[in-house]
CSV table of N, CA and C in Angstrom, one decimal:
chain,number,residue,atom,x,y,z
A,1,MET,N,-43.5,-18.9,-17.2
A,1,MET,CA,-42.5,-20.3,-17.0
A,1,MET,C,-41.1,-19.9,-16.7
A,2,TYR,N,-40.6,-18.9,-17.5
A,2,TYR,CA,-39.1,-18.6,-17.1
A,2,TYR,C,-39.0,-18.1,-15.8
A,3,SER,N,-39.8,-17.3,-15.3
A,3,SER,CA,-39.8,-16.9,-14.0
A,3,SER,C,-39.9,-17.9,-12.8
A,4,SER,N,-40.8,-19.0,-13.0
A,4,SER,CA,-40.9,-20.0,-12.2
A,4,SER,C,-39.6,-20.7,-12.0
A,5,ILE,N,-38.8,-20.9,-13.2
A,5,ILE,CA,-37.5,-21.7,-13.2
A,5,ILE,C,-36.6,-20.9,-12.6
A,6,ARG,N,-36.6,-19.5,-12.8
A,6,ARG,CA,-35.5,-18.8,-11.9
A,6,ARG,C,-35.7,-18.6,-10.7
A,7,ARG,N,-36.9,-18.8,-10.2
A,7,ARG,CA,-37.3,-18.8,-8.6
A,7,ARG,C,-36.7,-20.2,-7.9
A,8,LEU,N,-37.0,-21.2,-8.8
A,8,LEU,CA,-36.4,-22.4,-8.4
A,8,LEU,C,-34.5,-22.2,-8.2
A,9,LEU,N,-34.0,-21.7,-9.3
A,9,LEU,CA,-32.6,-21.7,-9.4
A,9,LEU,C,-32.3,-20.7,-8.2
A,10,GLY,N,-33.0,-19.7,-7.9
A,10,GLY,CA,-32.6,-18.8,-6.9
A,10,GLY,C,-32.3,-17.2,-7.6
A,11,ILE,N,-32.5,-17.3,-8.6
A,11,ILE,CA,-32.0,-16.0,-9.4
A,11,ILE,C,-33.2,-14.9,-8.9
A,12,LEU,N,-34.6,-15.0,-8.9
A,12,LEU,CA,-35.4,-14.4,-8.4
A,12,LEU,C,-35.9,-14.7,-7.0
A,13,PRO,N,-36.3,-13.6,-6.2
A,13,PRO,CA,-37.0,-14.1,-5.0
A,13,PRO,C,-38.3,-14.8,-5.2
A,14,VAL,N,-38.8,-15.6,-4.1
A,14,VAL,CA,-39.8,-16.2,-4.2
A,14,VAL,C,-41.0,-15.2,-4.0
A,15,THR,N,-40.9,-14.0,-3.2
A,15,THR,CA,-42.0,-13.2,-3.1
A,15,THR,C,-41.9,-12.1,-4.0
A,16,GLY,N,-43.1,-11.5,-4.4
A,16,GLY,CA,-43.2,-10.3,-5.3
A,16,GLY,C,-43.7,-11.0,-6.7
A,17,ASN,N,-43.8,-9.9,-7.5
A,17,ASN,CA,-44.3,-10.5,-9.0
A,17,ASN,C,-43.1,-10.7,-9.9
A,18,GLY,N,-42.0,-10.6,-9.5
A,18,GLY,CA,-40.6,-10.8,-10.3
A,18,GLY,C,-40.3,-9.8,-11.5
A,19,HIS,N,-41.2,-8.8,-11.5
A,19,HIS,CA,-40.6,-7.8,-12.7
A,19,HIS,C,-39.7,-6.8,-12.3
A,20,ASN,N,-39.9,-6.3,-10.9
A,20,ASN,CA,-38.9,-5.3,-10.7
A,20,ASN,C,-38.0,-5.7,-9.6
A,21,CYS,N,-38.0,-6.9,-9.3
A,21,CYS,CA,-36.8,-7.5,-8.1
A,21,CYS,C,-35.6,-7.8,-8.6
A,22,ILE,N,-34.7,-7.6,-7.9
A,22,ILE,CA,-33.3,-7.8,-8.6
A,22,ILE,C,-32.7,-8.7,-7.2
A,23,SER,N,-32.4,-9.6,-7.7
A,23,SER,CA,-31.3,-10.5,-6.7
A,23,SER,C,-29.8,-10.0,-6.7
A,24,THR,N,-29.6,-9.6,-5.3
A,24,THR,CA,-28.1,-9.5,-5.4
A,24,THR,C,-27.4,-10.2,-4.3
A,25,SER,N,-26.2,-10.4,-4.5
A,25,SER,CA,-25.3,-11.4,-3.4
A,25,SER,C,-24.4,-10.1,-2.7
A,26,ALA,N,-23.9,-10.5,-1.6
A,26,ALA,CA,-22.9,-9.9,-0.9
A,26,ALA,C,-21.7,-10.0,-1.6
A,27,VAL,N,-20.9,-8.9,-1.4
A,27,VAL,CA,-19.6,-8.9,-1.9
A,27,VAL,C,-18.5,-9.7,-1.5
A,28,CYS,N,-17.9,-10.6,-2.1
A,28,CYS,CA,-17.0,-11.7,-1.3
A,28,CYS,C,-15.7,-10.9,-1.0
A,29,GLN,N,-15.5,-10.9,0.3
A,29,GLN,CA,-14.3,-10.3,0.8
A,29,GLN,C,-13.4,-11.3,1.4
A,30,HIS,N,-13.6,-12.5,1.1
A,30,HIS,CA,-12.7,-13.4,1.7
A,30,HIS,C,-11.5,-13.7,1.0
A,31,ILE,N,-10.2,-13.9,1.5
A,31,ILE,CA,-9.0,-14.2,0.8
A,31,ILE,C,-8.9,-15.6,0.2
A,32,ILE,N,-9.3,-15.8,-1.1
A,32,ILE,CA,-9.2,-16.8,-1.8
A,32,ILE,C,-8.1,-16.9,-2.9
A,33,LYS,N,-8.2,-17.9,-3.8
A,33,LYS,CA,-7.3,-17.9,-5.1
A,33,LYS,C,-7.6,-16.8,-5.8
A,34,LEU,N,-6.6,-16.1,-6.4
A,34,LEU,CA,-6.8,-14.8,-7.4
A,34,LEU,C,-7.2,-13.7,-6.7
A,35,THR,N,-7.2,-13.6,-5.1
A,35,THR,CA,-7.4,-12.4,-4.7
A,35,THR,C,-6.3,-11.4,-4.7
A,36,ARG,N,-6.7,-10.1,-5.0
A,36,ARG,CA,-5.5,-9.2,-5.2
A,36,ARG,C,-5.3,-8.8,-3.6
A,37,LEU,N,-4.2,-8.5,-3.1
A,37,LEU,CA,-3.5,-8.3,-2.1
A,37,LEU,C,-2.9,-7.0,-2.1
A,38,ARG,N,-2.5,-6.3,-1.0
A,38,ARG,CA,-2.0,-5.0,-0.9
A,38,ARG,C,-0.5,-5.2,0.1
A,39,VAL,N,0.6,-5.0,-0.6
A,39,VAL,CA,1.8,-5.1,0.0
A,39,VAL,C,2.0,-3.9,1.1
A,40,VAL,N,2.1,-4.2,2.2
A,40,VAL,CA,2.4,-3.1,3.3
A,40,VAL,C,3.6,-2.8,3.9
A,41,ASP,N,4.8,-3.7,3.2
A,41,ASP,CA,5.9,-3.5,4.0
A,41,ASP,C,6.8,-2.8,2.7
A,42,ASN,N,8.0,-2.4,3.2
A,42,ASN,CA,8.8,-1.5,2.0
A,42,ASN,C,9.9,-2.5,1.3
A,43,SER,N,9.4,-3.8,1.2
A,43,SER,CA,10.3,-4.5,0.2
A,43,SER,C,10.4,-3.9,-1.3
A,44,GLU,N,11.7,-4.1,-1.6
A,44,GLU,CA,11.7,-3.6,-3.1
A,44,GLU,C,10.6,-4.0,-4.3
A,45,ILE,N,10.4,-5.5,-4.2
A,45,ILE,CA,9.6,-6.0,-5.2
A,45,ILE,C,8.1,-5.7,-4.8
A,46,GLY,N,7.7,-5.4,-3.6
A,46,GLY,CA,6.3,-5.0,-3.3
A,46,GLY,C,6.2,-3.5,-3.7
A,47,LYS,N,7.2,-2.7,-3.5
A,47,LYS,CA,7.1,-1.3,-3.8
A,47,LYS,C,6.8,-1.1,-5.3
A,48,LEU,N,7.8,-1.9,-6.2
A,48,LEU,CA,7.5,-1.7,-7.6
A,48,LEU,C,6.2,-2.4,-8.2
A,49,ALA,N,5.5,-3.4,-7.5
A,49,ALA,CA,4.5,-3.9,-8.0
A,49,ALA,C,3.3,-2.9,-7.6
A,50,MET,N,3.4,-2.4,-6.4
A,50,MET,CA,2.2,-1.7,-6.2
A,50,MET,C,2.5,-0.2,-7.0
A,51,ALA,N,3.5,0.2,-7.2
A,51,ALA,CA,3.7,1.4,-8.2
A,51,ALA,C,3.3,1.2,-9.6
A,52,GLU,N,3.5,0.0,-10.1
A,52,GLU,CA,2.8,-0.5,-11.4
A,52,GLU,C,1.5,-0.5,-11.5
A,53,GLY,N,0.8,-0.7,-10.4
A,53,GLY,CA,-0.9,-0.9,-10.3
A,53,GLY,C,-0.9,-2.3,-10.5
A,54,LYS,N,0.1,-3.2,-10.6
A,54,LYS,CA,-0.4,-4.5,-10.5
A,54,LYS,C,0.0,-5.4,-9.4
A,55,PRO,N,-1.1,-5.1,-8.2
A,55,PRO,CA,-0.8,-6.0,-7.0
A,55,PRO,C,-0.6,-7.6,-7.0
A,56,PRO,N,-0.2,-7.8,-6.0
A,56,PRO,CA,0.2,-9.4,-6.0
A,56,PRO,C,-1.1,-10.2,-6.1
A,57,ARG,N,-1.5,-11.3,-6.3
A,57,ARG,CA,-2.4,-12.2,-6.5
A,57,ARG,C,-2.2,-13.7,-5.7
A,58,CYS,N,-3.0,-14.0,-5.1
A,58,CYS,CA,-3.0,-15.1,-4.2
A,58,CYS,C,-3.0,-16.4,-4.8
A,59,ILE,N,-2.1,-17.2,-4.9
A,59,ILE,CA,-1.9,-18.3,-5.7
A,59,ILE,C,-2.5,-19.7,-4.9
A,60,HIS,N,-2.0,-19.6,-3.6
A,60,HIS,CA,-2.3,-20.8,-2.6
A,60,HIS,C,-2.5,-20.2,-1.0
A,61,ILE,N,-3.2,-20.8,-0.5
A,61,ILE,CA,-3.3,-20.6,1.1
A,61,ILE,C,-2.9,-21.8,1.8
A,62,TYR,N,-2.0,-21.6,2.9
A,62,TYR,CA,-1.3,-22.7,3.6
A,62,TYR,C,-2.4,-22.9,4.8
A,63,ASN,N,-3.5,-23.4,4.5
A,63,ASN,CA,-4.3,-23.9,5.7
A,63,ASN,C,-5.3,-24.7,5.1
A,64,LYS,N,-6.2,-25.6,5.9
A,64,LYS,CA,-6.8,-26.8,5.5
A,64,LYS,C,-8.5,-26.0,5.0
A,65,LYS,N,-8.8,-24.8,5.3
A,65,LYS,CA,-10.1,-24.3,5.1
A,65,LYS,C,-10.0,-23.7,3.6
A,66,GLY,N,-8.8,-23.1,3.1
A,66,GLY,CA,-8.7,-22.5,1.6
A,66,GLY,C,-9.2,-21.2,1.7
A,67,VAL,N,-9.5,-20.7,2.7
A,67,VAL,CA,-9.9,-19.3,3.1
A,67,VAL,C,-8.9,-18.6,4.0
A,68,GLY,N,-8.4,-17.4,3.4
A,68,GLY,CA,-7.2,-16.8,4.3
A,68,GLY,C,-7.6,-15.9,5.3
A,69,THR,N,-7.3,-15.8,6.4
A,69,THR,CA,-7.6,-14.8,7.6
A,69,THR,C,-6.3,-14.2,8.2
A,70,ILE,N,-6.5,-13.4,9.3
A,70,ILE,CA,-5.1,-12.8,9.6
A,70,ILE,C,-4.3,-13.9,10.2
A,71,GLY,N,-3.0,-13.7,9.9
A,71,GLY,CA,-2.2,-14.6,10.3
A,71,GLY,C,-1.8,-15.9,9.4
A,72,ASP,N,-2.5,-15.9,8.5
A,72,ASP,CA,-2.3,-17.2,7.3
A,72,ASP,C,-0.9,-17.0,6.5
A,73,LYS,N,-0.6,-17.9,6.2
A,73,LYS,CA,0.6,-18.0,5.0
A,73,LYS,C,0.1,-18.2,3.8
A,74,VAL,N,0.3,-17.3,2.8
A,74,VAL,CA,0.0,-17.6,1.6
A,74,VAL,C,1.1,-17.4,0.5
A,75,LEU,N,0.8,-17.9,-0.5
A,75,LEU,CA,1.9,-17.8,-1.7
A,75,LEU,C,1.1,-17.0,-2.9
A,76,VAL,N,2.0,-16.1,-3.2
A,76,VAL,CA,1.4,-14.9,-4.1
A,76,VAL,C,2.1,-14.8,-5.3
A,77,ALA,N,1.7,-14.4,-6.6
A,77,ALA,CA,2.2,-14.2,-7.7
A,77,ALA,C,2.6,-12.5,-7.7
A,78,ILE,N,3.7,-12.0,-7.8
A,78,ILE,CA,4.2,-10.7,-7.9
A,78,ILE,C,5.2,-10.6,-8.8
A,79,ARG,N,4.8,-9.7,-9.9
A,79,ARG,CA,5.9,-9.5,-10.9
A,79,ARG,C,6.6,-10.6,-11.5
A,80,GLY,N,5.7,-11.5,-11.8
A,80,GLY,CA,6.2,-12.9,-12.6
A,80,GLY,C,6.8,-13.8,-11.6
A,81,GLN,N,7.0,-13.5,-10.4
A,81,GLN,CA,7.5,-14.3,-9.4
A,81,GLN,C,6.6,-14.9,-8.3
A,82,LYS,N,7.0,-16.0,-7.6
A,82,LYS,CA,6.2,-16.6,-6.6
A,82,LYS,C,7.1,-16.4,-5.2
A,83,ARG,N,6.0,-16.0,-4.4
A,83,ARG,CA,6.7,-15.3,-3.0
A,83,ARG,C,5.6,-15.5,-2.0
A,84,LYS,N,6.3,-15.8,-0.9
A,84,LYS,CA,5.4,-16.2,0.1
A,84,LYS,C,5.1,-15.0,1.1
A,85,GLY,N,4.1,-14.9,1.8
A,85,GLY,CA,3.6,-13.8,2.5
A,85,GLY,C,2.7,-14.2,3.9
A,86,ILE,N,2.4,-13.1,4.8
A,86,ILE,CA,1.6,-13.3,5.9
A,86,ILE,C,0.6,-12.3,5.7
A,87,ILE,N,-0.5,-12.7,6.0
A,87,ILE,CA,-1.8,-11.9,6.1
A,87,ILE,C,-1.8,-11.1,7.3
A,88,VAL,N,-1.8,-9.7,7.2
A,88,VAL,CA,-1.7,-9.0,8.5
A,88,VAL,C,-3.0,-8.1,8.7
A,89,GLY,N,-4.0,-8.2,7.6
A,89,GLY,CA,-5.4,-7.4,7.6
A,89,GLY,C,-6.2,-8.0,6.5
A,90,VAL,N,-7.6,-8.2,6.9
A,90,VAL,CA,-8.3,-8.6,5.9
A,90,VAL,C,-9.7,-7.6,5.8
A,91,LYS,N,-10.4,-7.7,4.9
A,91,LYS,CA,-11.4,-6.9,4.8
A,91,LYS,C,-13.0,-7.5,5.4
A,92,GLN,N,-12.8,-8.9,5.3
A,92,GLN,CA,-14.1,-9.5,5.9
A,92,GLN,C,-14.3,-9.4,7.4
A,93,LYS,N,-15.5,-9.7,7.6
A,93,LYS,CA,-16.2,-9.4,8.8
A,93,LYS,C,-15.4,-10.3,9.9
A,94,GLN,N,-14.9,-9.6,11.2
A,94,GLN,CA,-14.0,-10.6,12.1
A,94,GLN,C,-15.0,-10.9,13.3
A,95,LYS,N,-14.2,-11.7,14.1
A,95,LYS,CA,-14.6,-12.0,15.3
A,95,LYS,C,-14.7,-10.8,16.1
A,96,ALA,N,-15.1,-10.7,17.3
A,96,ALA,CA,-15.0,-9.8,18.5
A,96,ALA,C,-13.6,-9.5,18.6
A,97,LEU,N,-13.2,-8.1,18.8
A,97,LEU,CA,-11.9,-7.6,19.3
A,97,LEU,C,-10.9,-7.7,18.3
A,98,ILE,N,-11.2,-8.1,17.0
A,98,ILE,CA,-10.4,-8.2,15.9
A,98,ILE,C,-10.7,-7.2,14.8
A,99,PRO,N,-10.0,-6.4,14.5
A,99,PRO,CA,-10.2,-5.2,13.7
A,99,PRO,C,-10.6,-5.5,12.4
A,100,LYS,N,-11.4,-5.0,11.5
A,100,LYS,CA,-11.7,-5.1,10.3
A,100,LYS,C,-10.8,-4.1,9.4
A,101,PHE,N,-10.1,-4.3,8.3
A,101,PHE,CA,-9.5,-3.2,7.5
A,101,PHE,C,-10.0,-3.1,6.2
A,102,ASP,N,-9.6,-1.8,5.6
A,102,ASP,CA,-10.1,-1.3,4.4
A,102,ASP,C,-9.6,-2.3,3.3
A,103,SER,N,-8.5,-2.9,3.3
A,103,SER,CA,-7.9,-3.7,2.3
A,103,SER,C,-7.3,-4.8,2.9
A,104,ASN,N,-7.0,-5.8,1.9
A,104,ASN,CA,-6.3,-7.1,2.2
A,104,ASN,C,-4.7,-6.8,2.2
A,105,ASN,N,-4.3,-6.8,3.3
A,105,ASN,CA,-2.9,-6.6,3.7
A,105,ASN,C,-2.0,-7.8,3.9
A,106,LEU,N,-0.8,-7.6,3.2
A,106,LEU,CA,0.4,-8.6,3.3
A,106,LEU,C,1.6,-8.1,3.5
A,107,VAL,N,2.4,-9.0,4.3
A,107,VAL,CA,3.7,-8.7,4.4
A,107,VAL,C,4.5,-9.9,3.8
A,108,LEU,N,5.4,-9.7,2.8
A,108,LEU,CA,6.3,-10.5,2.2
A,108,LEU,C,7.5,-11.2,2.9
A,109,ILE,N,7.5,-12.5,3.0
A,109,ILE,CA,8.5,-13.1,3.8
A,109,ILE,C,9.3,-14.1,2.9
A,110,ASP,N,10.6,-14.6,3.5
A,110,ASP,CA,11.3,-15.6,2.7
A,110,ASP,C,10.7,-17.0,3.2
A,111,ASP,N,11.5,-17.8,2.7
A,111,ASP,CA,10.8,-19.4,3.1
A,111,ASP,C,11.0,-19.6,4.6
A,112,ASN,N,12.1,-19.0,5.4
A,112,ASN,CA,12.3,-19.4,6.6
A,112,ASN,C,11.5,-18.3,7.7
A,113,GLY,N,10.7,-17.5,7.1
A,113,GLY,CA,10.0,-16.7,8.0
A,113,GLY,C,10.4,-15.1,8.1
A,114,THR,N,11.7,-14.9,7.5
A,114,THR,CA,12.3,-13.4,7.8
A,114,THR,C,11.6,-12.5,6.7
A,115,PRO,N,11.2,-11.5,7.2
A,115,PRO,CA,10.4,-10.5,6.2
A,115,PRO,C,11.4,-9.9,5.1
A,116,LEU,N,10.9,-9.7,4.1
A,116,LEU,CA,12.0,-9.0,2.9
A,116,LEU,C,12.2,-7.7,3.0
A,117,GLY,N,11.1,-6.7,4.0
A,117,GLY,CA,11.2,-5.5,4.2
A,117,GLY,C,11.7,-4.9,5.3
A,118,THR,N,12.1,-3.8,5.7
A,118,THR,CA,12.4,-3.3,7.1
A,118,THR,C,11.6,-2.7,7.8
A,119,ARG,N,10.3,-2.5,7.2
A,119,ARG,CA,9.2,-1.3,8.1
A,119,ARG,C,8.0,-2.0,7.4
A,120,ILE,N,6.9,-2.0,8.3
A,120,ILE,CA,5.7,-2.1,7.7
A,120,ILE,C,5.0,-0.8,8.0
A,121,HIS,N,4.4,-0.3,7.1
A,121,HIS,CA,3.5,1.0,6.9
A,121,HIS,C,2.3,1.3,7.7
A,122,VAL,N,1.7,0.1,7.7
A,122,VAL,CA,0.2,0.2,8.5
A,122,VAL,C,0.1,-0.5,9.9
A,123,PRO,N,-0.8,-0.2,10.7
A,123,PRO,CA,-1.0,-0.8,12.0
A,123,PRO,C,-1.4,-2.2,11.8
A,124,ILE,N,-0.9,-3.1,12.7
A,124,ILE,CA,-1.2,-4.5,12.5
A,124,ILE,C,-2.0,-4.8,14.0
A,125,PRO,N,-2.8,-5.8,13.8
A,125,PRO,CA,-3.6,-6.2,15.0
A,125,PRO,C,-2.8,-6.7,16.0
A,126,THR,N,-3.0,-6.5,17.2
A,126,THR,CA,-2.3,-7.1,18.1
A,126,THR,C,-2.6,-8.6,18.7
A,127,VAL,N,-3.6,-9.0,18.1
A,127,VAL,CA,-4.0,-10.6,18.1
A,127,VAL,C,-3.3,-11.2,17.3
A,128,LEU,N,-2.4,-10.7,16.4
A,128,LEU,CA,-1.5,-11.3,15.7
A,128,LEU,C,-0.4,-12.0,16.1
A,129,ARG,N,-0.1,-11.3,17.5
A,129,ARG,CA,1.2,-11.7,18.3
A,129,ARG,C,0.8,-13.2,18.7
A,130,THR,N,-0.3,-13.4,19.2
A,130,THR,CA,-0.9,-14.8,19.6
A,130,THR,C,-0.8,-15.7,18.6
A,131,ILE,N,-1.6,-15.3,17.5
A,131,ILE,CA,-1.8,-16.1,16.3
A,131,ILE,C,-0.4,-16.7,15.8
A,132,LEU,N,0.6,-15.8,15.7
A,132,LEU,CA,1.8,-16.2,15.1
A,132,LEU,C,2.5,-17.1,16.1
A,133,LYS,N,2.5,-16.7,17.2
A,133,LYS,CA,3.1,-17.6,18.3
A,133,LYS,C,2.8,-19.1,18.4
A,134,GLU,N,1.6,-19.4,17.9
A,134,GLU,CA,1.0,-20.6,17.9
A,134,GLU,C,1.6,-21.2,16.8
A,135,LYS,N,1.6,-20.6,15.4
A,135,LYS,CA,2.1,-21.0,14.3
A,135,LYS,C,3.5,-21.3,14.2
A,136,THR,N,4.2,-20.5,15.1
A,136,THR,CA,5.6,-20.6,15.1
A,136,THR,C,6.2,-21.7,15.6
A,137,LEU,N,5.3,-22.2,16.9
A,137,LEU,CA,5.7,-23.5,17.5
A,137,LEU,C,5.4,-24.6,16.4
A,138,ALA,N,4.0,-24.8,15.9
A,138,ALA,CA,3.6,-25.8,15.0
A,138,ALA,C,4.5,-25.9,13.9
A,139,LYS,N,5.0,-25.0,13.2
A,139,LYS,CA,5.6,-25.1,11.8
A,139,LYS,C,7.2,-24.9,12.0
A,140,GLY,N,7.8,-24.3,12.9
A,140,GLY,CA,9.2,-24.3,13.0
A,140,GLY,C,9.9,-22.9,12.6
A,141,ALA,N,8.6,-22.2,11.8
A,141,ALA,CA,9.4,-20.8,11.4
A,141,ALA,C,9.4,-19.8,12.5
A,142,ASP,N,10.0,-18.8,12.2
A,142,ASP,CA,10.1,-17.8,13.3
A,142,ASP,C,9.6,-16.4,12.9
A,143,TYR,N,8.5,-15.9,13.4
A,143,TYR,CA,7.7,-14.9,13.0
A,143,TYR,C,7.9,-13.7,13.9
A,144,THR,N,9.0,-13.8,14.8
A,144,THR,CA,9.2,-12.6,15.8
A,144,THR,C,9.7,-11.3,15.2
A,145,LYS,N,10.6,-11.7,14.2
A,145,LYS,CA,11.1,-10.3,13.2
A,145,LYS,C,9.9,-9.5,12.5
A,146,LEU,N,9.0,-10.3,12.2
A,146,LEU,CA,7.7,-9.8,11.4
A,146,LEU,C,7.0,-8.7,12.7
A,147,LEU,N,7.0,-9.2,13.9
A,147,LEU,CA,6.2,-8.5,14.8
A,147,LEU,C,7.0,-7.3,15.2
A,148,ALA,N,8.5,-7.4,15.3
A,148,ALA,CA,9.3,-6.2,15.6
A,148,ALA,C,9.3,-5.2,14.6
A,149,LEU,N,9.1,-5.5,13.5
A,149,LEU,CA,9.1,-4.5,12.4
A,149,LEU,C,7.8,-3.5,12.4
A,150,ALA,N,6.9,-3.8,13.2
A,150,ALA,CA,5.7,-3.1,13.2
A,150,ALA,C,6.0,-1.8,14.3
A,151,THR,N,5.6,-0.6,13.7
A,151,THR,CA,5.7,0.3,14.9
A,151,THR,C,4.3,0.7,15.5
A,152,ARG,N,3.0,0.3,14.9
A,152,ARG,CA,1.7,0.6,15.6
A,152,ARG,C,1.0,-0.7,15.5
A,153,TYR,N,0.3,-0.8,16.6
A,153,TYR,CA,-0.7,-1.8,16.9
A,153,TYR,C,-1.8,-1.5,17.1
A,154,VAL,N,-3.1,-2.1,16.7
A,154,VAL,CA,-4.5,-1.9,16.8
A,154,VAL,C,-5.1,-2.8,17.6
C-alpha cells in the first residue's frame, strides 16, 4: 500500500518492483535566494568573507524570473551587511556559446554600478559585454568600469 502511495507522489519510479529503486533529482545549480556565491574581485569585504569561509548569500535577484543568470544584479548578505553585486559566472547549464563555470561568481558593486574592487581574478564571458550594455541603457547604471577591470575574457 505504501509503495503505491509513493509511486503516486513521485517518490518511487513507476517501473520496477520498488525494493531497490532510488529516486534522485538533479543538483540545483540555479542562483536563487540563499545561494552561496564566490566573490572574484579584490574588494576588502569580499576577501575577508572568503578567507573566513563564510561566502555571501543571495538575498534578492533583480529580475522578474527570480532565478539569476550571467549579468543579473543581486543583493547579497556579506559579513552582516547588505551589498549589491553582478553575477559574472554560473554553474548551471548555459545556452550555446556561453561558458559554464565551476562556481557561481560575483563582483561586488556600489548602488550606482561602480565596482568595489580594482581587479577581477577570473576570466569573465565575452557575452557579458552585450548583456550589460543592454541593462545599462535600461536602468541608467554604468557597468563599463566592471568590464574594464577584467583582464581575461572567455
